[in-house]
mmCIF file of C-alpha atoms and ligand atoms in Angstrom:
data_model
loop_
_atom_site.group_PDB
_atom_site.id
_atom_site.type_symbol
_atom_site.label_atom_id
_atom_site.label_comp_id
_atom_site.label_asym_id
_atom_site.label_seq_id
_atom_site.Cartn_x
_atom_site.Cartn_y
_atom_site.Cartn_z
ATOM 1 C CA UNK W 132 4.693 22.356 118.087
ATOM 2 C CA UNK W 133 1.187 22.308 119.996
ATOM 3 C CA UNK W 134 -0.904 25.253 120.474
ATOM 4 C CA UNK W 135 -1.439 26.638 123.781
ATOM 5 C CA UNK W 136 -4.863 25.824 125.318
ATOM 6 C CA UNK W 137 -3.658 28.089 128.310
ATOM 7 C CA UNK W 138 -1.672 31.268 128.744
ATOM 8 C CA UNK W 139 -1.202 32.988 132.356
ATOM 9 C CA UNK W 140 0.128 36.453 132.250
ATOM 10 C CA UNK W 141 1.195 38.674 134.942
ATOM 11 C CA UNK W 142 -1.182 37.011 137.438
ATOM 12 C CA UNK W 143 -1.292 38.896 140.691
ATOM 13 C CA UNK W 144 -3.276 37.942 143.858
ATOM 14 C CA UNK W 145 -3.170 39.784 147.092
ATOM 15 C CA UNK W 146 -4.834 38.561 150.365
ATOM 16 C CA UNK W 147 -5.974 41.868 152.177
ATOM 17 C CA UNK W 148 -5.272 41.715 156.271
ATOM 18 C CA UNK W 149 -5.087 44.060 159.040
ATOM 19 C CA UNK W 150 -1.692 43.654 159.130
ATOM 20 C CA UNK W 151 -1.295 44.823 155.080
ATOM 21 C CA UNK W 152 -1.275 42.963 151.826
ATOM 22 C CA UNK W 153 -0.106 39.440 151.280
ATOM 23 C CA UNK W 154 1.430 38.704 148.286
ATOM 24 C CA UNK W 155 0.447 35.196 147.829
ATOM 25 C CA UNK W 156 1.220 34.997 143.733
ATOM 26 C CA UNK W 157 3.156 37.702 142.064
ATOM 27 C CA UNK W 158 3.329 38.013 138.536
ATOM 28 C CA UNK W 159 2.822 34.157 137.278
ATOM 29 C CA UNK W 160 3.274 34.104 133.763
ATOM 30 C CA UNK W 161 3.748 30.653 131.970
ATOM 31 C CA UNK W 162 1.906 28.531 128.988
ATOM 32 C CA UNK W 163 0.066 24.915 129.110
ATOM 33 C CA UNK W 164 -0.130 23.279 125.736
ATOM 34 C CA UNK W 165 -2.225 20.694 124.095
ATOM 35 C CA UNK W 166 -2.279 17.405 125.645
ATOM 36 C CA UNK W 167 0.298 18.810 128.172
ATOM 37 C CA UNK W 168 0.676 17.997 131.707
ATOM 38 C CA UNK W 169 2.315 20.767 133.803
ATOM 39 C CA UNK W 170 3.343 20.609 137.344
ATOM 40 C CA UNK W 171 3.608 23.349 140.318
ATOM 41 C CA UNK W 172 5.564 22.250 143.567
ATOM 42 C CA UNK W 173 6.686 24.356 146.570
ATOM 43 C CA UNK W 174 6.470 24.237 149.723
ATOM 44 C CA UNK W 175 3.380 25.201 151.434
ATOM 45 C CA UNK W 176 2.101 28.901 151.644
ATOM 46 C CA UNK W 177 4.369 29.323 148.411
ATOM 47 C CA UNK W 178 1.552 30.437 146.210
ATOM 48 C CA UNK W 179 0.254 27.298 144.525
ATOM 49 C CA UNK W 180 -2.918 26.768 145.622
ATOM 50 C CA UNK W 181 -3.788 30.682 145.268
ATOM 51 C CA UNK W 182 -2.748 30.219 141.653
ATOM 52 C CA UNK W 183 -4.783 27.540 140.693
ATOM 53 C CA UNK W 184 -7.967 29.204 142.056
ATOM 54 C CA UNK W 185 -6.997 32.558 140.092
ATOM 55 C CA UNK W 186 -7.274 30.984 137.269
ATOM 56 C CA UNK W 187 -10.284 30.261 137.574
ATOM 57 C CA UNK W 188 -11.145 33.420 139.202
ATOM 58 C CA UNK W 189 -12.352 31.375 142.696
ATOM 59 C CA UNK W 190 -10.399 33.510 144.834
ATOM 60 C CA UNK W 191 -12.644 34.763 147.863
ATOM 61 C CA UNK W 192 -12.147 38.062 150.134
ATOM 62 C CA UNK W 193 -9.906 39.322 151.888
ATOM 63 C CA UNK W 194 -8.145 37.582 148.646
ATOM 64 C CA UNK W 195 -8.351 39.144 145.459
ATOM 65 C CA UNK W 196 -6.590 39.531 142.044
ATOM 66 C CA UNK W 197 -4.884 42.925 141.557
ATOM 67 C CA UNK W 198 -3.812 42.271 137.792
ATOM 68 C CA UNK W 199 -3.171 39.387 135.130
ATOM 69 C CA UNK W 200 -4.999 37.573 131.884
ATOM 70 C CA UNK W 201 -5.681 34.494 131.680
ATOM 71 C CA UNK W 202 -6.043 33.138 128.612
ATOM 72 C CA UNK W 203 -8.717 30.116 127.761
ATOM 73 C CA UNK W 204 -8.981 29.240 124.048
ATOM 74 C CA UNK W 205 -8.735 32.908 122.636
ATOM 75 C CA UNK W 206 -10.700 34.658 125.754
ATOM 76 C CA UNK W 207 -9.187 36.598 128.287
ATOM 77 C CA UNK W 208 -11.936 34.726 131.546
ATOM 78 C CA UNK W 209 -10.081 37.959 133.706
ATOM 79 C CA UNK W 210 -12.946 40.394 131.473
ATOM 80 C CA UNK W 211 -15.749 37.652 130.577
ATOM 81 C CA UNK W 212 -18.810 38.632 133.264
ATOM 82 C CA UNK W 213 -19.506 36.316 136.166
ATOM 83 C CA UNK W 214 -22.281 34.325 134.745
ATOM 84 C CA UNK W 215 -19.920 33.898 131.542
ATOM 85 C CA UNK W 216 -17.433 32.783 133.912
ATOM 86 C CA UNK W 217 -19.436 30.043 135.512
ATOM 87 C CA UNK W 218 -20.142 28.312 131.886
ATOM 88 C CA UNK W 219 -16.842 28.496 131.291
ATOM 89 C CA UNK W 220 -15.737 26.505 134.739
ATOM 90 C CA UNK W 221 -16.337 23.004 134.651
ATOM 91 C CA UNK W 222 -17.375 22.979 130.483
ATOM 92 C CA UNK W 223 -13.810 24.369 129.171
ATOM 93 C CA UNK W 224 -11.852 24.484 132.727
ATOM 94 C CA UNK W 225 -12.723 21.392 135.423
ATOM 95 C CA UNK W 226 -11.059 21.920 138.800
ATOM 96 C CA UNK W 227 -10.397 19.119 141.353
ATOM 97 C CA UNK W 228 -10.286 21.070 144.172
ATOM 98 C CA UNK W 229 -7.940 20.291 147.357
ATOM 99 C CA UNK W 230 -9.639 18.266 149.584
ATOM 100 C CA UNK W 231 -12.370 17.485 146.935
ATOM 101 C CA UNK W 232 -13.338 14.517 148.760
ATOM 102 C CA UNK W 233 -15.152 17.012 151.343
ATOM 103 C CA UNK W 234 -16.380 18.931 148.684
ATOM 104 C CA UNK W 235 -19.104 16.124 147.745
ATOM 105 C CA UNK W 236 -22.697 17.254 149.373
ATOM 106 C CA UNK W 237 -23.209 14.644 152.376
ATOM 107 C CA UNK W 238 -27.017 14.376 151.628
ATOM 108 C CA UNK W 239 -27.059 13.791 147.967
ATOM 109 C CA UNK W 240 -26.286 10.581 145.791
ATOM 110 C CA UNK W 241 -23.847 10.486 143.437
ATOM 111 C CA UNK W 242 -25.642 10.192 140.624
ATOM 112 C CA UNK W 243 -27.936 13.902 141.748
ATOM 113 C CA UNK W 244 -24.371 15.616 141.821
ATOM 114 C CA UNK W 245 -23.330 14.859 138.774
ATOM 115 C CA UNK W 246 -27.076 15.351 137.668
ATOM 116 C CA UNK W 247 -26.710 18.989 139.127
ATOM 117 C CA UNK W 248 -23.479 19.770 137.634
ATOM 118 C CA UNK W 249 -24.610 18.910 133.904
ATOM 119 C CA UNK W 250 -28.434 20.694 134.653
ATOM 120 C CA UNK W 251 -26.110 23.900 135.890
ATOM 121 C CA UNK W 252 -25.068 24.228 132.892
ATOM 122 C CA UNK W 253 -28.075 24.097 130.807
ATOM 123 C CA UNK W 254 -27.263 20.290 129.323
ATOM 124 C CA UNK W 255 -30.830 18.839 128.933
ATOM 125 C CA UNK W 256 -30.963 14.846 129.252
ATOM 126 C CA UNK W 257 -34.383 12.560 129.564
ATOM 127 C CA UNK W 258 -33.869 10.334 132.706
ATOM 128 C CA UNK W 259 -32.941 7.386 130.346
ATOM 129 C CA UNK W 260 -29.661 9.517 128.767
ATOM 130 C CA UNK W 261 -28.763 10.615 132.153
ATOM 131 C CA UNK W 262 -28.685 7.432 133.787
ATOM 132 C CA UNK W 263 -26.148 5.878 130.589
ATOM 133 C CA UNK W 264 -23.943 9.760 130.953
ATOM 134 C CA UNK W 265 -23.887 9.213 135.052
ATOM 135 C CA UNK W 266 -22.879 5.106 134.141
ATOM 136 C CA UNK W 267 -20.085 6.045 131.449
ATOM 137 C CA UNK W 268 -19.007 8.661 133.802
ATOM 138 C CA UNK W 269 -18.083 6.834 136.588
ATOM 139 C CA UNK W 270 -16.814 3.696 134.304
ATOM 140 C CA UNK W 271 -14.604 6.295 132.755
ATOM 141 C CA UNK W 272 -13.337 7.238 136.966
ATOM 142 C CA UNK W 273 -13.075 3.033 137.385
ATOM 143 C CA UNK W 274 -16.512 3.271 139.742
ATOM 144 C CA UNK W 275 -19.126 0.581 139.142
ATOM 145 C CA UNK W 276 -22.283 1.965 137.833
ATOM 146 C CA UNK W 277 -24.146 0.913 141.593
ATOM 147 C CA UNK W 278 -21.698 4.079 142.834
ATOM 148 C CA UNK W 279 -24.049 6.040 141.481
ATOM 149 C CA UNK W 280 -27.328 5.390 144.084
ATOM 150 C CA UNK W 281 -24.537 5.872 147.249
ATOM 151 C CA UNK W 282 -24.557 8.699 149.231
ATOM 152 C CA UNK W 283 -20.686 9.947 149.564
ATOM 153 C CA UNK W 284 -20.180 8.483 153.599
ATOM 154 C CA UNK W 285 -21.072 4.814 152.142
ATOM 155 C CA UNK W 286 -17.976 5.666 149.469
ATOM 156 C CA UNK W 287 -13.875 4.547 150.586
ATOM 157 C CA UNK W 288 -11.052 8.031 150.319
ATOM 158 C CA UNK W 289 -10.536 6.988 147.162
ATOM 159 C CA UNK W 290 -13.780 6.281 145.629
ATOM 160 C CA UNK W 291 -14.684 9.939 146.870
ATOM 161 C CA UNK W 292 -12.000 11.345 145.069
ATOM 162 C CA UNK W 293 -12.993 9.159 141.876
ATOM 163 C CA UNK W 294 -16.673 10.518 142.330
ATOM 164 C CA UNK W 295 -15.099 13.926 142.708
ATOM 165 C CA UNK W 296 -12.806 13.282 139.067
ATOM 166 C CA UNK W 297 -16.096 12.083 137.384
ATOM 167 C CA UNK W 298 -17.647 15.705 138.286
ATOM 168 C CA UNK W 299 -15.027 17.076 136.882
ATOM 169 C CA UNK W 300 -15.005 15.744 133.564
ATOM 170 C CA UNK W 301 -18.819 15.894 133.207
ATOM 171 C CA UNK W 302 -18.826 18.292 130.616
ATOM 172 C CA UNK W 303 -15.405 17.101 128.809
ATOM 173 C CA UNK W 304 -13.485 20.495 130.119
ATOM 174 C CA UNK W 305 -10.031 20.898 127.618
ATOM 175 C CA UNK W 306 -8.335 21.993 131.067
ATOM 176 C CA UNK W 307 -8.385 20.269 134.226
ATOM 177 C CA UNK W 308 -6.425 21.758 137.083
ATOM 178 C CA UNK W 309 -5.971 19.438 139.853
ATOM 179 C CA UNK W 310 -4.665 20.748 143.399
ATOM 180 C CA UNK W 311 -3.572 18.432 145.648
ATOM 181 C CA UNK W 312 -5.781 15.573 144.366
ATOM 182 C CA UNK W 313 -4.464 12.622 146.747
ATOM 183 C CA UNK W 314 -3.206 14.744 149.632
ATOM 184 C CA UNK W 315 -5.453 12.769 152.139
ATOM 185 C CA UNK W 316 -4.944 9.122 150.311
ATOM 186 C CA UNK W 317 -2.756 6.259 151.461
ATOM 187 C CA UNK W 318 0.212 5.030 148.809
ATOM 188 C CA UNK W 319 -1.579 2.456 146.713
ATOM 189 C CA UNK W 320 -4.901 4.400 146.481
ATOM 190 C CA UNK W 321 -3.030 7.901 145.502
ATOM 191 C CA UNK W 322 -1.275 5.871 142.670
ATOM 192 C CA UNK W 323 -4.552 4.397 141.279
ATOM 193 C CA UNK W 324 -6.198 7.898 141.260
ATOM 194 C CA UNK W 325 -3.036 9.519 139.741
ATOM 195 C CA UNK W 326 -3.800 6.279 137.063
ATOM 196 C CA UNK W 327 -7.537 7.784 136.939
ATOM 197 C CA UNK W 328 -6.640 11.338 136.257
ATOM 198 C CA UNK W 329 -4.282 9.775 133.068
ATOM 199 C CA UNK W 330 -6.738 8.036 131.952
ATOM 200 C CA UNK W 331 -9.817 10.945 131.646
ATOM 201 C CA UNK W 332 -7.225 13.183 130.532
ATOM 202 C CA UNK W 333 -6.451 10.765 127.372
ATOM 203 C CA UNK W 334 -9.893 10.368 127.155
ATOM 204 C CA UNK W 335 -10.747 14.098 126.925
ATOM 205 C CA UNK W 336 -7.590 15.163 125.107
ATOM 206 C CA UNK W 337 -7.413 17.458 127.866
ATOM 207 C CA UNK W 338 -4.244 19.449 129.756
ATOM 208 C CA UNK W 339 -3.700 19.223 132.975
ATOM 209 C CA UNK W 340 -2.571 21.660 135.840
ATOM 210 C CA UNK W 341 -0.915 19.393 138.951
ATOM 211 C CA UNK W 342 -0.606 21.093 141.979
ATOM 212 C CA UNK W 343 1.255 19.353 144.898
ATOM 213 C CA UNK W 344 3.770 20.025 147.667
ATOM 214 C CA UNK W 345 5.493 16.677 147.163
ATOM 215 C CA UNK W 346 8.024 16.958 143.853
ATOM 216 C CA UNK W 347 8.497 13.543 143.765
ATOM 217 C CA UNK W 348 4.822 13.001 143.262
ATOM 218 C CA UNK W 349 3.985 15.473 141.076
ATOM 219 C CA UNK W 350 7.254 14.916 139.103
ATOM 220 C CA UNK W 351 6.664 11.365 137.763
ATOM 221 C CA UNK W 352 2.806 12.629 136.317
ATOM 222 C CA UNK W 353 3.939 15.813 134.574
ATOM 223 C CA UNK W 354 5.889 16.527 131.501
ATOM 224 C CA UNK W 355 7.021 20.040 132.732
ATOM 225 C CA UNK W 356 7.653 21.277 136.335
ATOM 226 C CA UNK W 357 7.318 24.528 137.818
ATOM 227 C CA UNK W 358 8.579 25.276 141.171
ATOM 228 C CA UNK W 359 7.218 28.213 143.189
ATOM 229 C CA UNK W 360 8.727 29.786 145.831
ATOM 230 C CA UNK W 361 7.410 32.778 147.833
ATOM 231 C CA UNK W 362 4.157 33.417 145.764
ATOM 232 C CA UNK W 363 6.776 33.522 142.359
ATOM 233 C CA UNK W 364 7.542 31.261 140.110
ATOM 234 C CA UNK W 365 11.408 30.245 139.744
ATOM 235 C CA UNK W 366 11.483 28.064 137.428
ATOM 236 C CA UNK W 367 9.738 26.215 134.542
ATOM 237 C CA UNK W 368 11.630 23.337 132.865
ATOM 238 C CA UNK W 369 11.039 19.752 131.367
ATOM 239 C CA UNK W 370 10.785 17.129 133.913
ATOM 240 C CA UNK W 371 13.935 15.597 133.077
ATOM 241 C CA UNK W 372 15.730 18.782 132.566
ATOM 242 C CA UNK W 373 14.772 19.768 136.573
ATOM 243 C CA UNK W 374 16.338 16.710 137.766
ATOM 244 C CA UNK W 375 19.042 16.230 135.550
ATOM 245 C CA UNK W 376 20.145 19.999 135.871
ATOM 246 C CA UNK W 377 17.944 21.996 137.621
ATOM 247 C CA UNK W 378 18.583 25.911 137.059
ATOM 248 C CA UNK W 379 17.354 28.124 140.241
ATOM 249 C CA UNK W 380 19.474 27.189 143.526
ATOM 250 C CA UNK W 381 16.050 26.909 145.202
ATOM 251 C CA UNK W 382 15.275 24.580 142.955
ATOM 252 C CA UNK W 383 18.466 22.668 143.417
ATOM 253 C CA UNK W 384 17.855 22.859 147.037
ATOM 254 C CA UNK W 385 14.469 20.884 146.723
ATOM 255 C CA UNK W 386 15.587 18.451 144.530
ATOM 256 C CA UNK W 387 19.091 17.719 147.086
ATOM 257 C CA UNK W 388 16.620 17.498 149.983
ATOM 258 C CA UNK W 389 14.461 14.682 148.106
ATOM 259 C CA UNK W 390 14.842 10.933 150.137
ATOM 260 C CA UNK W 391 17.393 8.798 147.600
ATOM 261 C CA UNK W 392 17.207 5.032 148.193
ATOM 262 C CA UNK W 393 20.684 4.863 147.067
ATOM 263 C CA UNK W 394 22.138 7.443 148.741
ATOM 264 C CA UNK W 395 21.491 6.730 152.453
ATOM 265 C CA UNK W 396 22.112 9.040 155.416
ATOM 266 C CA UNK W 397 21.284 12.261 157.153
ATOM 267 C CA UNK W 398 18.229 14.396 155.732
ATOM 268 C CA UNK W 399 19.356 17.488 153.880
ATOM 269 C CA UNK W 400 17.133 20.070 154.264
ATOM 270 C CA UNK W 401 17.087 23.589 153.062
ATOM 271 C CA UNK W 402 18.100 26.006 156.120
ATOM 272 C CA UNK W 403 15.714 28.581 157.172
ATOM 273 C CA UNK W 404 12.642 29.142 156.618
ATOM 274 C CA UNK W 405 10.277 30.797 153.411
ATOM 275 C CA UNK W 406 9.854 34.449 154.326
ATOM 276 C CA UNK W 407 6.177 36.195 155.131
ATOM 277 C CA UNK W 408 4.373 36.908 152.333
ATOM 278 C CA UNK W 409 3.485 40.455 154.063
ATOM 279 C CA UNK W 410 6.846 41.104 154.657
ATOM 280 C CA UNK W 411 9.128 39.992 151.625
ATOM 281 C CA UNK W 412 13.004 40.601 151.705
ATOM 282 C CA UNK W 413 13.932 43.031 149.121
ATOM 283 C CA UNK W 414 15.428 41.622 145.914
ATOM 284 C CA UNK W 415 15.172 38.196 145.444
ATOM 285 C CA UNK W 416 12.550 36.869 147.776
ATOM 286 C CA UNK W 417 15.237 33.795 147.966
ATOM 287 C CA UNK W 418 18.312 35.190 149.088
ATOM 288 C CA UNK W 419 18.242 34.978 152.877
ATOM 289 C CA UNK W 420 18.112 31.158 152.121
ATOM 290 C CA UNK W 421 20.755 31.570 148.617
ATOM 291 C CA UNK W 422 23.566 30.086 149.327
ATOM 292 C CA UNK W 423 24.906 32.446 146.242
ATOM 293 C CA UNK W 424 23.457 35.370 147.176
ATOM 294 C CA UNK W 425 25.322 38.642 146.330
ATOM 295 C CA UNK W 426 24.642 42.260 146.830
ATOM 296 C CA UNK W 427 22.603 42.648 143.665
ATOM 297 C CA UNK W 428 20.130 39.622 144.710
ATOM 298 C CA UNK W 429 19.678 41.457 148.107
ATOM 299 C CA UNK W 430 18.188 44.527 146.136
ATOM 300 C CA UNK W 431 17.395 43.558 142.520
ATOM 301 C CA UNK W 432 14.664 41.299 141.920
ATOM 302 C CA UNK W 433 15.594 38.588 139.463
ATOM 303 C CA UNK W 434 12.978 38.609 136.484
ATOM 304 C CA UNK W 435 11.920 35.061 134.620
ATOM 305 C CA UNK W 436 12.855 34.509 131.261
ATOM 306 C CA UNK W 437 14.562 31.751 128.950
ATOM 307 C CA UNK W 438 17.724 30.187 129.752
ATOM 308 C CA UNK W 439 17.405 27.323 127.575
ATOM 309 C CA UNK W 440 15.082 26.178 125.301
ATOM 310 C CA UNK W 441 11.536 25.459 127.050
ATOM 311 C CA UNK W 442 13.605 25.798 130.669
ATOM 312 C CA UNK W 443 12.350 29.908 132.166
ATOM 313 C CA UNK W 444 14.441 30.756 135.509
ATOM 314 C CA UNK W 445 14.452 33.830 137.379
ATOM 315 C CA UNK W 446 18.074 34.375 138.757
ATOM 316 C CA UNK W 447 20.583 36.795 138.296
ATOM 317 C CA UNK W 448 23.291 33.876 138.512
ATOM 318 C CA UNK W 449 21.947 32.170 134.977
ATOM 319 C CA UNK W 450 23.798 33.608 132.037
HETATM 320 FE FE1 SF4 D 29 20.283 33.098 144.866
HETATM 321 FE FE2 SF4 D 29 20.666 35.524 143.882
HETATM 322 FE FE3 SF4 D 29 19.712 33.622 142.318
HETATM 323 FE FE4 SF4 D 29 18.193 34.658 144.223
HETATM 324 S S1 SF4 D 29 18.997 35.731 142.441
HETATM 325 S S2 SF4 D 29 18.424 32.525 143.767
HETATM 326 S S3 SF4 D 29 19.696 35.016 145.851
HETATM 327 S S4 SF4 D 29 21.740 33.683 143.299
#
């Protein structure tokens, strides 16, 4: 069995507004292993996004995280101070943030960003090493070395996002969370940078974190899927396990709603809508949607823990 390169306990994040506390991720607890890709789907405003950032403690106000470790390699980043913090993003924990390909500076080459990144973090190169690092960087992303003297508006969607992947990996990070990599991609080009993001993280030996609102998507990169729903997370199971015999209803309700190509005809969705963060049902946050609800779901909150083996579920209907 692999060792876990990342353990998430109890993470709690709370978005403060005038109207009272939003509970965008409550109590996330679950493991990433070696080598291990892991997905999170949900629809959107369930707590994702807000996840990903808390792990790497990039949460800004009103947001902020009430509780939770977060486990890197032995250290708890939740108590490391905020300088420690900053060598530990990008060297031990890369993020590919959601619309990354904005995220490039408009007025700088390619080559000075990457340049910055590494100099950030103390890595000392004569001109001659970092012109071969930036050129096996972007060779490593599938950019041709020339990439490196264009400014990011002479660069396609996709070659941004590349650029943005090559950041990334500058300093060989162990983790790499990616949220929403290819949300603003066409088809072909979202496949060859899912094919990118394999291929660094074989390179690297790394794990990676996929965060996406289409299952589908996310589903045929990852080896286990989580599903989130509501700012919790429902369910953690296999890949194969979710679509072969998903546990949570909500779950079963995403993966019924997905388009079949052999089953034609109407589009099942799930009814209703996810409920306000600021205002969540009592119980299980599900149950106005449950098509199983009982009395004890409308006042008991269901708690996560292991219904098979590697499969966690938090529903009061599991045995
Ligand atoms: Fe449905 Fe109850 Fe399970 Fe929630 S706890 S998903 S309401 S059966």
């Amino acid at each position: 069995m692999k060792a876990d390169v990342l353990r998430v306990k109890d993470l709690v994040v709370h978005y403060h507004t005038s109207l009272g506390a939003v509970k965008a991720a409550d109590n996330i607890s679950f493991s990433l292993k070696a080598d291990e890709r892991l997905g999170f789907a949900g629809e959107s405003g369930s707590g994702k996004s807000t996840m990903a950032l808390a792990i790497l403690r990039m949460i800004k106000p009103p947001g902020r995280i009430e509780a939770g470790e977060v486990w890197l390699e032995g250290i708890n980043v939740m108590t490391v101070s905020e300088e420690e913090m900053r060598q530990v993003r990008l060297a031990r924990i890369a993020m590919i943030p959601q619309g990354s390909m904005n995220s490039l500076n408009p007025v700088m080459r390619v080559k000075e960003q990457i340049a910055d990144a590494l100099r950030d973090h103390g890595v000392q190169l004569s001109r001659h090493q970092l012109q071969e690092r930036v050129r096996d960087l972007l060779t490593s992303v599938g950019l041709r070395p020339e990439v490196a003297d264009m400014f990011p508006h002479e660069l396609s969607g996709g070659m941004k996002q590349r650029a943005c992947i090559a950041i990334a990996i500058s300093l060989r990070p162990k983790v790499i969370i990616a949220d929403e990599p290819t949300s603003a991609l066409d088809v072909v080009v979202q496949k060859q940078v899912m094919q990118t993001l394999a291929r660094v993280q074989k390179d690297l030996e790394a794990s990676v974190i996929l965060v996406g609102h289409d299952m589908g998507l996310v589903a045929q990169f990852v080896d286990r899927l989580g599903v989130m729903y509501a700012g919790k997370l429902v369910e953690v199971s296999p890949v194969r396990d979710i679509f072969t015999k998903p546990l949570h209803p909500y779950t079963q309700m995403l993966i019924a709603s997905l388009p079949s190509l052999e089953q034609k005809g109407t589009f099942r969705g799930i009814p209703g809508l996810p409920p306000l963060l600021r205002d969540l049902p009592p119980g299980c946050a599900f149950h106005p949607r449950c098509p199983h609800a009982s009395d004890r779901c409308r006042t008991e909150e269901p708690l996560s823990r292991e219904v098979r083996p590697n499969s966690w579920a938090a529903c009061h209907l599991l045995p």
